[in-house]
């Protein structure tokens, strides 16, 4: 089983990348590809740039990486209630090549933030929108107050949040009959 995991952020210290990476560790024996959105940096999308120069290689690379995966683990960072610019730019470019960006792949959709809502607004946006881009969302989980509830050594530290997270992992695993 091949997993593609990423935090939908270009922060070098992305907490969402940390959460996506942590989630991937629960899939024993999986081949895990953790990508960094900085490797898919492209000019700010504009219809004029597209008409003039076509699609950047990075947009195709992003679609190819998704195409190789059996499961997507995506953790959404929230900027002002919505997607980060870095993620939205990739989504916009990629969607111009293939509207079915997520290619019907099963997706575990996560979010976290330093705030109490754990990125619930961007989660709602993604949950509503991604199916239009052929995302097959199996389950979702938002981790509030990352700095309080997550440790690098122990992962999710709050017992109730950990239990909820594990049930989401279990549901995702059951799709692959590796529960
Ligand atoms: C421009 C900007 C806007 C933000 N807006 C929100 C927000 O709307 N909701 C929230 O919970 N956190 C917000 N934050 C805090 C982020 O949750 C925090 O920076 C987090 O680390 C982002 O995830 P990342 O580390 O994966 O990039 C914002 C941060 C920045 C820099």
mmCIF file of C-alpha atoms in Angstrom, residues 6-133:
data_model
loop_
_atom_site.group_PDB
_atom_site.id
_atom_site.type_symbol
_atom_site.label_atom_id
_atom_site.label_comp_id
_atom_site.label_asym_id
_atom_site.label_seq_id
_atom_site.Cartn_x
_atom_site.Cartn_y
_atom_site.Cartn_z
ATOM 1 C CA UNK A 6 1.368 16.170 3.130
ATOM 2 C CA UNK A 7 0.545 19.217 5.182
ATOM 3 C CA UNK A 8 -1.258 21.777 3.031
ATOM 4 C CA UNK A 9 1.234 24.460 4.004
ATOM 5 C CA UNK A 10 4.605 25.736 2.856
ATOM 6 C CA UNK A 11 5.889 26.352 6.384
ATOM 7 C CA UNK A 12 9.253 24.699 6.992
ATOM 8 C CA UNK A 13 7.967 23.815 10.469
ATOM 9 C CA UNK A 14 4.427 22.953 9.412
ATOM 10 C CA UNK A 15 2.405 21.423 12.233
ATOM 11 C CA UNK A 16 0.105 19.952 9.597
ATOM 12 C CA UNK A 17 3.010 18.189 7.953
ATOM 13 C CA UNK A 18 3.843 16.800 11.411
ATOM 14 C CA UNK A 19 0.268 15.601 11.919
ATOM 15 C CA UNK A 20 0.058 13.997 8.456
ATOM 16 C CA UNK A 21 3.430 12.292 9.034
ATOM 17 C CA UNK A 22 2.270 11.032 12.435
ATOM 18 C CA UNK A 23 -0.960 9.644 10.952
ATOM 19 C CA UNK A 24 1.014 7.764 8.299
ATOM 20 C CA UNK A 25 3.003 5.903 10.989
ATOM 21 C CA UNK A 26 -0.155 4.009 11.971
ATOM 22 C CA UNK A 27 -0.241 2.220 8.611
ATOM 23 C CA UNK A 28 2.253 -0.555 9.225
ATOM 24 C CA UNK A 29 4.095 -1.839 6.172
ATOM 25 C CA UNK A 30 2.899 1.003 3.983
ATOM 26 C CA UNK A 31 5.275 2.746 1.602
ATOM 27 C CA UNK A 32 4.989 6.377 2.689
ATOM 28 C CA UNK A 33 5.805 9.349 0.485
ATOM 29 C CA UNK A 34 5.740 12.605 2.439
ATOM 30 C CA UNK A 35 5.860 15.574 0.128
ATOM 31 C CA UNK A 36 6.657 19.191 0.920
ATOM 32 C CA UNK A 37 4.618 21.846 -0.838
ATOM 33 C CA UNK A 38 7.782 23.916 -1.280
ATOM 34 C CA UNK A 39 8.766 21.404 -3.947
ATOM 35 C CA UNK A 40 5.648 22.420 -5.890
ATOM 36 C CA UNK A 41 6.077 26.170 -5.770
ATOM 37 C CA UNK A 42 4.815 27.818 -8.947
ATOM 38 C CA UNK A 43 4.037 31.333 -10.115
ATOM 39 C CA UNK A 44 0.811 32.692 -8.671
ATOM 40 C CA UNK A 45 -1.911 31.268 -10.895
ATOM 41 C CA UNK A 46 -3.320 33.587 -13.481
ATOM 42 C CA UNK A 47 -5.286 32.840 -16.592
ATOM 43 C CA UNK A 48 -2.889 35.091 -18.530
ATOM 44 C CA UNK A 49 0.190 33.161 -17.401
ATOM 45 C CA UNK A 50 -1.587 29.936 -18.301
ATOM 46 C CA UNK A 51 -2.447 31.221 -21.772
ATOM 47 C CA UNK A 52 1.090 32.495 -22.303
ATOM 48 C CA UNK A 53 3.200 29.679 -20.855
ATOM 49 C CA UNK A 54 0.967 26.674 -20.215
ATOM 50 C CA UNK A 55 1.187 24.591 -17.054
ATOM 51 C CA UNK A 56 4.277 24.426 -14.840
ATOM 52 C CA UNK A 57 5.969 21.038 -14.508
ATOM 53 C CA UNK A 58 5.324 21.107 -10.749
ATOM 54 C CA UNK A 59 1.564 20.939 -11.314
ATOM 55 C CA UNK A 60 1.994 17.771 -13.348
ATOM 56 C CA UNK A 61 4.385 16.404 -10.720
ATOM 57 C CA UNK A 62 1.764 16.945 -8.034
ATOM 58 C CA UNK A 63 -0.862 15.059 -10.033
ATOM 59 C CA UNK A 64 1.602 12.265 -10.743
ATOM 60 C CA UNK A 65 2.417 11.894 -7.033
ATOM 61 C CA UNK A 66 -1.307 11.557 -6.275
ATOM 62 C CA UNK A 67 -1.688 9.075 -9.117
ATOM 63 C CA UNK A 68 0.920 6.773 -7.564
ATOM 64 C CA UNK A 69 -0.832 6.644 -4.173
ATOM 65 C CA UNK A 70 -3.417 4.214 -2.775
ATOM 66 C CA UNK A 71 -4.254 6.531 0.127
ATOM 67 C CA UNK A 72 -3.901 10.272 0.583
ATOM 68 C CA UNK A 73 -3.307 11.719 4.037
ATOM 69 C CA UNK A 74 -3.835 15.456 3.798
ATOM 70 C CA UNK A 75 -3.682 17.822 6.750
ATOM 71 C CA UNK A 76 -5.078 21.273 6.094
ATOM 72 C CA UNK A 77 -3.439 24.384 7.530
ATOM 73 C CA UNK A 78 -5.794 27.302 8.116
ATOM 74 C CA UNK A 79 -4.956 30.851 7.137
ATOM 75 C CA UNK A 80 -7.699 33.363 7.825
ATOM 76 C CA UNK A 81 -10.317 30.668 7.849
ATOM 77 C CA UNK A 82 -9.316 29.089 4.573
ATOM 78 C CA UNK A 83 -6.619 27.312 2.521
ATOM 79 C CA UNK A 84 -3.051 28.571 2.639
ATOM 80 C CA UNK A 85 -1.991 30.427 -0.474
ATOM 81 C CA UNK A 86 0.624 27.732 -1.139
ATOM 82 C CA UNK A 87 -1.968 24.963 -1.248
ATOM 83 C CA UNK A 88 -4.589 26.925 -3.170
ATOM 84 C CA UNK A 89 -2.075 27.827 -5.843
ATOM 85 C CA UNK A 90 -1.194 24.166 -6.367
ATOM 86 C CA UNK A 91 -4.866 23.184 -6.381
ATOM 87 C CA UNK A 92 -5.685 25.857 -8.944
ATOM 88 C CA UNK A 93 -2.841 24.948 -11.309
ATOM 89 C CA UNK A 94 -3.424 21.197 -10.962
ATOM 90 C CA UNK A 95 -7.174 21.566 -11.518
ATOM 91 C CA UNK A 96 -6.503 23.203 -14.879
ATOM 92 C CA UNK A 97 -4.745 20.040 -16.044
ATOM 93 C CA UNK A 98 -7.129 17.568 -14.446
ATOM 94 C CA UNK A 99 -10.235 18.725 -12.609
ATOM 95 C CA UNK A 100 -10.239 15.351 -10.841
ATOM 96 C CA UNK A 101 -7.146 16.405 -8.910
ATOM 97 C CA UNK A 102 -7.525 13.708 -6.239
ATOM 98 C CA UNK A 103 -8.236 11.006 -8.820
ATOM 99 C CA UNK A 104 -10.829 9.113 -6.728
ATOM 100 C CA UNK A 105 -8.170 8.133 -4.211
ATOM 101 C CA UNK A 106 -9.286 7.373 -0.658
ATOM 102 C CA UNK A 107 -8.388 10.322 1.537
ATOM 103 C CA UNK A 108 -7.920 10.769 5.247
ATOM 104 C CA UNK A 109 -8.528 14.472 5.746
ATOM 105 C CA UNK A 110 -6.976 16.141 8.783
ATOM 106 C CA UNK A 111 -6.461 19.644 10.067
ATOM 107 C CA UNK A 112 -4.718 21.260 12.964
ATOM 108 C CA UNK A 113 -3.935 24.740 14.136
ATOM 109 C CA UNK A 114 -2.525 26.468 17.151
ATOM 110 C CA UNK A 115 -6.039 27.699 17.958
ATOM 111 C CA UNK A 116 -8.928 26.045 19.764
ATOM 112 C CA UNK A 117 -10.862 25.133 16.619
ATOM 113 C CA UNK A 118 -8.037 23.125 15.070
ATOM 114 C CA UNK A 119 -8.635 24.490 11.596
ATOM 115 C CA UNK A 120 -12.334 23.599 11.496
ATOM 116 C CA UNK A 121 -13.117 26.324 8.965
ATOM 117 C CA UNK A 122 -10.598 25.114 6.415
ATOM 118 C CA UNK A 123 -11.700 21.565 7.176
ATOM 119 C CA UNK A 124 -15.279 22.497 6.258
ATOM 120 C CA UNK A 125 -14.064 24.175 3.078
ATOM 121 C CA UNK A 126 -12.019 21.134 2.082
ATOM 122 C CA UNK A 127 -14.717 18.645 3.023
ATOM 123 C CA UNK A 128 -17.227 20.470 0.855
ATOM 124 C CA UNK A 129 -14.944 21.187 -2.071
ATOM 125 C CA UNK A 130 -12.592 18.222 -2.437
ATOM 126 C CA UNK A 131 -15.297 15.768 -3.588
ATOM 127 C CA UNK A 132 -15.763 18.030 -6.626
ATOM 128 C CA UNK A 133 -12.119 17.242 -7.363
#
